[in-house]
């Protein structure tokens, strides 16, 4: 009996093991259910985080006395009957001002700069309220107080009826449970208040940070945080020295914005009738010619999305868009039918690009960029250019993830994706060296050239391991983890995708699991340090082409990682970065067309131009470009210009105001993950 019991236990333990299954027949492999290892992490590993800073000192007291400032409550003690209260230099516009306080003794007040006297008046014991008018100044202001004897002054404040805008905020919406910040580009005083925009009631008050010099923009700036204000509504900010923000909102969702961001991908559909202001009949429906000097072959390539302002379709970008949308579906809160439809639309197209050997063609393009006409009027012949191993690798990653996403709801599509994934993996194993040839000489279109495909292969093999638990893929991943990262790659987020897939697949706290976590932590900590060192929360030291996409990639890395590290700092820094995209930046501009009180008024887009529009609503522009990559931006900036300011709102400045589907997919994932973090705080 004991022998039977031991035999049963051995069988049971074997069936539960996490071991190597590579020697088993394929049809006997265990089907892997979607795993989220972050559910296994103990609650006690939660690392809370709160942003802190040194408070601004806008005033200091000279004379025999003391001065205490706590938010809008100031107390002055004069021990010998006379003190002078000096402010830091600040700019005030022409306007009517009021100084008020409560005094325990009568006395005299004088407010003056080096050149002018603005107020010179006696006052009595009790409540004091005196009005005066101020001209434009940028000098040190001195408030001199003298008393009959020793005195105390409470609730000292100076206010202005002139609304001067100098408080920069998120122009679209702060999520209610996440971090919120404001940046002042003039000395705001010691504190700021947040007011209900409907009844002007004060609902929140907080200290302002000390002055911080921002190298990227060559500015002295001040910031404040108000995470604790969670009540939804419309608000505005007013600082002690009278600097206002425009109205902003606090919401619990990005619903409308998410829909619009996805819609901006939809309008870029190719080979498909689209609706709306930018709608057009199906375009580029003729089969594409496989580019070859020796044979003639045509393939159906209808579908997919136009890349950006042109009508090319690039595998590097198409695969990235599908990956971002799949991660939104698998890791975000949104399972909307429109999202699923867009994912499937993209999959239907890329599945057509795989050849009989498993390789995937790298692009479908004409020989020259199209004229600025509606896409259905672009009648150039289109070509399929040679398969790339890098595109095949990212293709293997997305088709494997698509199998996981749809195996229960759309078995036909899931099986098709799994078959394509397996063929692509075999192709990669049979072609270990990168093969990503540049465009033939006769093609004057985009390249998106990839030289280092480490990240794409890591993504492909991580998904293969998740689906099979075959240790040969784990070993391939381990070898790739020790190689460099191609940060210029348009699908640089492939490494982040791979990290998350591995953390969901590897045995919790195994040696390999810890290794992946350490590498991810190193990336995330560097991003957090970058955000903390920039007042506007831009995470990097350079503003490369597509800088806004790179910000979104950083957001996505932090938010996905936060679940495994239980580190609230990652969520805080991610929520600060989205504010940069949504308007809290040196340009005081939302980078999303149609959203915010100020957004780009120009766009570099053939589709928009052909339809007589100056925007694609919901699309995100590429953003600041320090490289001065086109002739237009070079007219306004030089190599000596602050790097964080190099943005020109002109349709000819394609390095600043060109939309791209990969920008929007990265933004969509950011918004979806932020909503997840807002609804399900890590703990």
Tab-separated table of N, CA, C and O in Angstrom, residues 541-633:
chain	number	residue	atom	x	y	z
A	541	UNK	N	18.028	62.480	-21.438
A	541	UNK	CA	18.950	63.607	-21.588
A	541	UNK	C	18.957	64.146	-23.006
A	541	UNK	O	19.600	65.157	-23.282
A	542	UNK	N	18.290	63.466	-23.939
A	542	UNK	CA	18.233	63.907	-25.330
A	542	UNK	C	16.793	63.861	-25.825
A	542	UNK	O	15.970	63.096	-25.321
A	543	UNK	N	16.511	64.696	-26.815
A	543	UNK	CA	15.190	64.748	-27.441
A	543	UNK	C	15.354	64.269	-28.877
A	543	UNK	O	15.548	65.044	-29.805
A	544	UNK	N	15.281	62.952	-29.058
A	544	UNK	CA	15.474	62.363	-30.373
A	544	UNK	C	14.195	62.480	-31.185
A	544	UNK	O	13.125	62.840	-30.665
A	545	UNK	N	14.303	62.172	-32.469
A	545	UNK	CA	13.115	62.130	-33.336
A	545	UNK	C	12.074	61.216	-32.674
A	545	UNK	O	12.364	60.124	-32.234
A	546	UNK	N	10.836	61.673	-32.613
A	546	UNK	CA	9.794	60.894	-31.952
A	546	UNK	C	9.925	60.905	-30.442
A	546	UNK	O	9.604	59.921	-29.772
A	547	UNK	N	10.381	62.032	-29.893
A	547	UNK	CA	10.631	62.097	-28.444
A	547	UNK	C	9.380	61.781	-27.637
A	547	UNK	O	9.479	61.196	-26.549
A	548	UNK	N	8.212	62.149	-28.142
A	548	UNK	CA	6.985	61.866	-27.383
A	548	UNK	C	6.721	60.369	-27.279
A	548	UNK	O	6.231	59.886	-26.255
A	549	UNK	N	7.031	59.624	-28.342
A	549	UNK	CA	6.890	58.175	-28.259
A	549	UNK	C	7.827	57.620	-27.195
A	549	UNK	O	7.444	56.735	-26.418
A	550	UNK	N	9.041	58.146	-27.139
A	550	UNK	CA	10.004	57.643	-26.155
A	550	UNK	C	9.519	57.909	-24.725
A	550	UNK	O	9.756	57.103	-23.825
A	551	UNK	N	8.839	59.028	-24.509
A	551	UNK	CA	8.250	59.297	-23.198
A	551	UNK	C	7.202	58.233	-22.875
A	551	UNK	O	7.157	57.686	-21.768
A	552	UNK	N	6.342	57.936	-23.856
A	552	UNK	CA	5.305	56.921	-23.631
A	552	UNK	C	5.915	55.552	-23.378
A	552	UNK	O	5.411	54.785	-22.539
A	553	UNK	N	7.011	55.222	-24.085
A	553	UNK	CA	7.674	53.941	-23.838
A	553	UNK	C	8.192	53.868	-22.402
A	553	UNK	O	8.122	52.821	-21.753
A	554	UNK	N	8.702	54.992	-21.899
A	554	UNK	CA	9.175	55.025	-20.516
A	554	UNK	C	8.019	54.839	-19.543
A	554	UNK	O	8.140	54.128	-18.532
A	555	UNK	N	6.896	55.483	-19.820
A	555	UNK	CA	5.697	55.307	-18.991
A	555	UNK	C	5.302	53.835	-18.956
A	555	UNK	O	5.024	53.262	-17.887
A	556	UNK	N	5.279	53.212	-20.123
A	556	UNK	CA	4.827	51.825	-20.209
A	556	UNK	C	5.760	50.880	-19.462
A	556	UNK	O	5.310	49.947	-18.793
A	557	UNK	N	7.045	51.128	-19.569
A	557	UNK	CA	8.011	50.290	-18.850
A	557	UNK	C	7.796	50.392	-17.339
A	557	UNK	O	7.745	49.376	-16.631
A	558	UNK	N	7.640	51.618	-16.833
A	558	UNK	CA	7.460	51.808	-15.394
A	558	UNK	C	6.168	51.177	-14.894
A	558	UNK	O	6.146	50.538	-13.831
A	559	UNK	N	5.088	51.370	-15.636
A	559	UNK	CA	3.795	50.886	-15.151
A	559	UNK	C	3.701	49.368	-15.201
A	559	UNK	O	3.122	48.746	-14.294
A	560	UNK	N	4.246	48.753	-16.240
A	560	UNK	CA	4.257	47.294	-16.281
A	560	UNK	C	5.159	46.742	-15.173
A	560	UNK	O	4.800	45.787	-14.483
A	561	UNK	N	6.309	47.386	-14.977
A	561	UNK	CA	7.248	46.919	-13.950
A	561	UNK	C	6.702	47.114	-12.542
A	561	UNK	O	7.012	46.331	-11.635
A	562	UNK	N	5.898	48.151	-12.338
A	562	UNK	CA	5.425	48.472	-10.988
A	562	UNK	C	4.679	47.309	-10.352
A	562	UNK	O	4.666	47.161	-9.133
A	563	UNK	N	4.071	46.474	-11.152
A	563	UNK	CA	3.291	45.359	-10.600
A	563	UNK	C	4.200	44.287	-10.006
A	563	UNK	O	3.809	43.575	-9.082
A	564	UNK	N	5.398	44.159	-10.561
A	564	UNK	CA	6.327	43.134	-10.095
A	564	UNK	C	7.205	43.634	-8.955
A	564	UNK	O	7.670	42.858	-8.133
A	565	UNK	N	7.426	44.942	-8.909
A	565	UNK	CA	8.272	45.515	-7.868
A	565	UNK	C	7.466	46.114	-6.725
A	565	UNK	O	8.032	46.489	-5.706
A	566	UNK	N	6.156	46.235	-6.907
A	566	UNK	CA	5.300	46.855	-5.888
A	566	UNK	C	5.856	48.212	-5.463
A	566	UNK	O	5.805	48.590	-4.294
A	567	UNK	N	6.417	48.933	-6.425
A	567	UNK	CA	7.103	50.191	-6.142
A	567	UNK	C	6.232	51.352	-6.604
A	567	UNK	O	6.058	51.575	-7.809
A	568	UNK	N	5.688	52.091	-5.645
A	568	UNK	CA	4.797	53.197	-5.962
A	568	UNK	C	5.521	54.322	-6.699
A	568	UNK	O	4.903	55.091	-7.429
A	569	UNK	N	6.831	54.396	-6.525
A	569	UNK	CA	7.594	55.436	-7.212
A	569	UNK	C	7.433	55.320	-8.724
A	569	UNK	O	7.348	56.323	-9.429
A	570	UNK	N	7.372	54.090	-9.235
A	570	UNK	CA	7.236	53.903	-10.673
A	570	UNK	C	5.918	54.481	-11.183
A	570	UNK	O	5.856	55.060	-12.267
A	571	UNK	N	4.864	54.323	-10.398
A	571	UNK	CA	3.559	54.870	-10.797
A	571	UNK	C	3.579	56.392	-10.711
A	571	UNK	O	3.054	57.086	-11.591
A	572	UNK	N	4.190	56.932	-9.666
A	572	UNK	CA	4.282	58.384	-9.500
A	572	UNK	C	5.013	59.014	-10.678
A	572	UNK	O	4.557	59.998	-11.275
A	573	UNK	N	6.157	58.453	-11.043
A	573	UNK	CA	6.954	59.024	-12.131
A	573	UNK	C	6.259	58.856	-13.480
A	573	UNK	O	6.361	59.730	-14.352
A	574	UNK	N	5.549	57.762	-13.658
A	574	UNK	CA	4.790	57.577	-14.899
A	574	UNK	C	3.678	58.611	-15.018
A	574	UNK	O	3.436	59.173	-16.103
A	575	UNK	N	2.988	58.890	-13.907
A	575	UNK	CA	1.902	59.875	-13.941
A	575	UNK	C	2.440	61.284	-14.164
A	575	UNK	O	1.758	62.133	-14.744
A	576	UNK	N	3.680	61.546	-13.727
A	576	UNK	CA	4.282	62.850	-14.023
A	576	UNK	C	4.604	62.972	-15.514
A	576	UNK	O	4.412	64.029	-16.125
A	577	UNK	N	5.082	61.879	-16.109
A	577	UNK	CA	5.452	61.943	-17.526
A	577	UNK	C	4.251	62.156	-18.436
A	577	UNK	O	4.349	62.855	-19.447
A	578	UNK	N	3.100	61.566	-18.102
A	578	UNK	CA	1.945	61.765	-18.989
A	578	UNK	C	1.519	63.226	-18.970
A	578	UNK	O	0.996	63.742	-19.963
A	579	UNK	N	1.776	63.915	-17.873
A	579	UNK	CA	1.441	65.343	-17.828
A	579	UNK	C	2.278	66.134	-18.832
A	579	UNK	O	1.802	67.120	-19.407
A	580	UNK	N	3.527	65.707	-19.039
A	580	UNK	CA	4.359	66.345	-20.071
A	580	UNK	C	3.689	66.227	-21.432
A	580	UNK	O	3.604	67.199	-22.187
A	581	UNK	N	3.183	65.054	-21.757
A	581	UNK	CA	2.522	64.831	-23.052
A	581	UNK	C	1.236	65.635	-23.150
A	581	UNK	O	0.904	66.182	-24.212
A	582	UNK	N	0.515	65.744	-22.048
A	582	UNK	CA	-0.809	66.371	-22.071
A	582	UNK	C	-0.764	67.866	-21.779
A	582	UNK	O	-1.801	68.455	-21.483
A	583	UNK	N	0.403	68.494	-21.872
A	583	UNK	CA	0.450	69.951	-21.847
A	583	UNK	C	1.343	70.602	-20.836
A	583	UNK	O	1.593	71.807	-20.926
A	584	UNK	N	1.850	69.848	-19.858
A	584	UNK	CA	2.683	70.459	-18.833
A	584	UNK	C	4.136	70.393	-19.310
A	584	UNK	O	4.896	69.513	-18.919
A	585	UNK	N	4.496	71.315	-20.178
A	585	UNK	CA	5.825	71.343	-20.774
A	585	UNK	C	6.193	72.788	-21.089
A	585	UNK	O	5.358	73.696	-20.945
A	586	UNK	N	7.399	73.024	-21.528
A	586	UNK	CA	7.882	74.387	-21.765
A	586	UNK	C	7.068	75.101	-22.841
A	586	UNK	O	6.958	76.324	-22.843
A	587	UNK	N	6.458	74.341	-23.752
A	587	UNK	CA	5.666	74.940	-24.818
A	587	UNK	C	4.261	75.299	-24.363
A	587	UNK	O	3.527	75.968	-25.100
A	588	UNK	N	3.882	74.865	-23.142
A	588	UNK	CA	2.508	75.037	-22.666
A	588	UNK	C	1.550	74.518	-23.729
A	588	UNK	O	0.582	75.180	-24.100
A	589	UNK	N	1.811	73.301	-24.223
A	589	UNK	CA	1.085	72.751	-25.368
A	589	UNK	C	0.803	71.269	-25.174
A	589	UNK	O	1.702	70.491	-24.852
A	590	UNK	N	-0.447	70.882	-25.374
A	590	UNK	CA	-0.765	69.468	-25.476
A	590	UNK	C	-0.225	68.959	-26.805
A	590	UNK	O	-0.386	69.611	-27.841
A	591	UNK	N	0.411	67.804	-26.788
A	591	UNK	CA	0.973	67.252	-28.017
A	591	UNK	C	-0.036	66.398	-28.784
A	591	UNK	O	0.335	65.712	-29.741
A	592	UNK	N	-1.309	66.437	-28.370
A	592	UNK	CA	-2.347	65.635	-29.012
A	592	UNK	C	-3.315	66.564	-29.729
A	592	UNK	O	-3.950	67.413	-29.089
A	593	UNK	N	-3.414	66.412	-31.024
A	593	UNK	CA	-4.280	67.290	-31.798
A	593	UNK	C	-5.730	67.206	-31.320
A	593	UNK	O	-6.277	66.126	-31.122
A	594	UNK	N	-6.318	68.386	-31.100
A	594	UNK	CA	-7.727	68.474	-30.729
A	594	UNK	C	-7.991	68.431	-29.246
A	594	UNK	O	-9.147	68.524	-28.829
A	595	UNK	N	-6.935	68.326	-28.421
A	595	UNK	CA	-7.130	68.208	-26.978
A	595	UNK	C	-6.264	69.218	-26.242
A	595	UNK	O	-5.078	69.375	-26.536
A	596	UNK	N	-6.872	69.881	-25.244
A	596	UNK	CA	-6.189	70.902	-24.474
A	596	UNK	C	-6.545	72.284	-24.989
A	596	UNK	O	-7.167	72.452	-26.039
A	597	UNK	N	-6.164	73.320	-24.217
A	597	UNK	CA	-6.452	74.684	-24.657
A	597	UNK	C	-5.444	75.158	-25.688
A	597	UNK	O	-5.649	76.167	-26.357
A	598	UNK	N	-4.335	74.420	-25.849
A	598	UNK	CA	-3.357	74.749	-26.877
A	598	UNK	C	-2.754	73.448	-27.389
A	598	UNK	O	-2.237	72.642	-26.625
A	599	UNK	N	-2.836	73.234	-28.683
A	599	UNK	CA	-2.244	72.063	-29.325
A	599	UNK	C	-1.759	72.487	-30.704
A	599	UNK	O	-2.088	73.581	-31.182
A	600	UNK	N	-0.944	71.677	-31.398
A	600	UNK	CA	-0.397	72.106	-32.686
A	600	UNK	C	-1.504	72.488	-33.675
A	600	UNK	O	-2.536	71.823	-33.755
A	601	UNK	N	-1.257	73.543	-34.415
A	601	UNK	CA	-2.212	74.017	-35.416
A	601	UNK	C	-1.800	73.603	-36.826
A	601	UNK	O	-2.470	73.963	-37.801
A	602	UNK	N	-0.701	72.866	-36.936
A	602	UNK	CA	-0.223	72.381	-38.228
A	602	UNK	C	-0.003	70.878	-38.127
A	602	UNK	O	0.166	70.325	-37.044
A	603	UNK	N	0.026	70.212	-39.292
A	603	UNK	CA	0.287	68.780	-39.309
A	603	UNK	C	0.954	68.419	-40.629
A	603	UNK	O	0.648	68.994	-41.674
A	604	UNK	N	1.909	67.517	-40.560
A	604	UNK	CA	2.558	67.012	-41.775
A	604	UNK	C	1.909	65.675	-42.113
A	604	UNK	O	2.319	64.619	-41.616
A	605	UNK	N	0.870	65.708	-42.928
A	605	UNK	CA	0.107	64.499	-43.243
A	605	UNK	C	-0.534	64.650	-44.615
A	605	UNK	O	-1.275	65.602	-44.861
A	606	UNK	N	-0.277	63.701	-45.500
A	606	UNK	CA	-0.906	63.722	-46.817
A	606	UNK	C	-2.411	63.583	-46.710
A	606	UNK	O	-3.168	64.233	-47.434
A	607	UNK	N	-2.859	62.707	-45.806
A	607	UNK	CA	-4.294	62.493	-45.634
A	607	UNK	C	-4.989	63.766	-45.177
A	607	UNK	O	-6.003	64.183	-45.750
A	608	UNK	N	-4.460	64.404	-44.123
A	608	UNK	CA	-5.077	65.630	-43.607
A	608	UNK	C	-5.040	66.734	-44.662
A	608	UNK	O	-6.036	67.452	-44.864
A	609	UNK	N	-3.914	66.880	-45.345
A	609	UNK	CA	-3.786	67.918	-46.372
A	609	UNK	C	-4.822	67.713	-47.478
A	609	UNK	O	-5.484	68.665	-47.910
A	610	UNK	N	-4.976	66.462	-47.924
A	610	UNK	CA	-5.914	66.173	-49.014
A	610	UNK	C	-7.357	66.460	-48.613
A	610	UNK	O	-8.192	66.800	-49.461
A	611	UNK	N	-7.669	66.328	-47.319
A	611	UNK	CA	-9.036	66.558	-46.833
A	611	UNK	C	-9.237	67.979	-46.323
A	611	UNK	O	-10.295	68.311	-45.788
A	612	UNK	N	-8.228	68.833	-46.487
A	612	UNK	CA	-8.352	70.225	-46.059
A	612	UNK	C	-8.390	70.401	-44.560
A	612	UNK	O	-8.965	71.373	-44.056
A	613	UNK	N	-7.732	69.495	-43.817
A	613	UNK	CA	-7.732	69.550	-42.362
A	613	UNK	C	-6.340	69.904	-41.847
A	613	UNK	O	-5.330	69.578	-42.474
A	614	UNK	N	-6.300	70.563	-40.679
A	614	UNK	CA	-5.000	70.878	-40.077
A	614	UNK	C	-4.691	69.958	-38.907
A	614	UNK	O	-3.783	70.225	-38.118
A	615	UNK	N	-5.441	68.867	-38.778
A	615	UNK	CA	-5.144	67.931	-37.701
A	615	UNK	C	-5.828	66.601	-37.948
A	615	UNK	O	-6.761	66.492	-38.749
A	616	UNK	N	-5.322	65.571	-37.255
A	616	UNK	CA	-6.014	64.299	-37.082
A	616	UNK	C	-6.336	64.227	-35.599
A	616	UNK	O	-5.443	64.021	-34.770
A	617	UNK	N	-7.584	64.450	-35.251
A	617	UNK	CA	-7.944	64.534	-33.832
A	617	UNK	C	-7.560	63.237	-33.114
A	617	UNK	O	-7.849	62.137	-33.575
A	618	UNK	N	-6.896	63.407	-31.974
A	618	UNK	CA	-6.469	62.258	-31.177
A	618	UNK	C	-5.098	61.742	-31.529
A	618	UNK	O	-4.574	60.876	-30.829
A	619	UNK	N	-4.502	62.259	-32.599
A	619	UNK	CA	-3.146	61.827	-32.961
A	619	UNK	C	-2.118	62.594	-32.139
A	619	UNK	O	-2.318	63.762	-31.815
A	620	UNK	N	-1.024	61.937	-31.808
A	620	UNK	CA	0.066	62.572	-31.069
A	620	UNK	C	1.201	62.896	-32.041
A	620	UNK	O	1.612	62.045	-32.829
A	621	UNK	N	1.696	64.121	-31.972
A	621	UNK	CA	2.808	64.502	-32.850
A	621	UNK	C	4.126	63.978	-32.294
A	621	UNK	O	4.209	63.561	-31.136
A	622	UNK	N	5.180	64.036	-33.134
A	622	UNK	CA	6.459	63.481	-32.691
A	622	UNK	C	7.120	64.281	-31.583
A	622	UNK	O	7.840	63.743	-30.775
A	623	UNK	N	6.887	65.613	-31.507
A	623	UNK	CA	7.359	66.396	-30.375
A	623	UNK	C	8.676	67.101	-30.623
A	623	UNK	O	9.106	67.315	-31.751
A	624	UNK	N	9.320	67.488	-29.541
A	624	UNK	CA	10.567	68.249	-29.593
A	624	UNK	C	11.655	67.403	-30.263
A	624	UNK	O	11.773	66.201	-30.000
A	625	UNK	N	12.447	68.034	-31.129
A	625	UNK	CA	13.527	67.340	-31.827
A	625	UNK	C	14.793	68.184	-31.740
A	625	UNK	O	14.942	69.180	-32.433
A	626	UNK	N	15.702	67.785	-30.882
A	626	UNK	CA	16.908	68.583	-30.691
A	626	UNK	C	17.878	68.467	-31.859
A	626	UNK	O	18.798	69.275	-32.008
A	627	UNK	N	17.679	67.462	-32.739
A	627	UNK	CA	18.620	67.200	-33.823
A	627	UNK	C	18.423	68.132	-35.009
A	627	UNK	O	19.211	68.086	-35.953
A	628	UNK	N	17.373	68.964	-34.981
A	628	UNK	CA	17.092	69.884	-36.084
A	628	UNK	C	17.067	69.099	-37.399
A	628	UNK	O	17.756	69.421	-38.373
A	629	UNK	N	16.224	68.054	-37.421
A	629	UNK	CA	16.292	67.052	-38.485
A	629	UNK	C	15.712	67.492	-39.821
A	629	UNK	O	15.890	66.801	-40.817
A	630	UNK	N	14.972	68.573	-39.876
A	630	UNK	CA	14.452	69.032	-41.163
A	630	UNK	C	14.813	70.502	-41.358
A	630	UNK	O	15.184	71.210	-40.425
A	631	UNK	N	14.685	70.961	-42.586
A	631	UNK	CA	15.094	72.323	-42.909
A	631	UNK	C	14.280	73.384	-42.212
A	631	UNK	O	14.793	74.474	-41.899
A	632	UNK	N	13.010	73.096	-41.923
A	632	UNK	CA	12.138	74.109	-41.331
A	632	UNK	C	12.547	74.441	-39.907
A	632	UNK	O	12.654	75.601	-39.532
A	633	UNK	N	12.779	73.433	-39.086
A	633	UNK	CA	13.124	73.698	-37.687
A	633	UNK	C	14.472	74.410	-37.597
A	633	UNK	O	14.705	75.215	-36.693
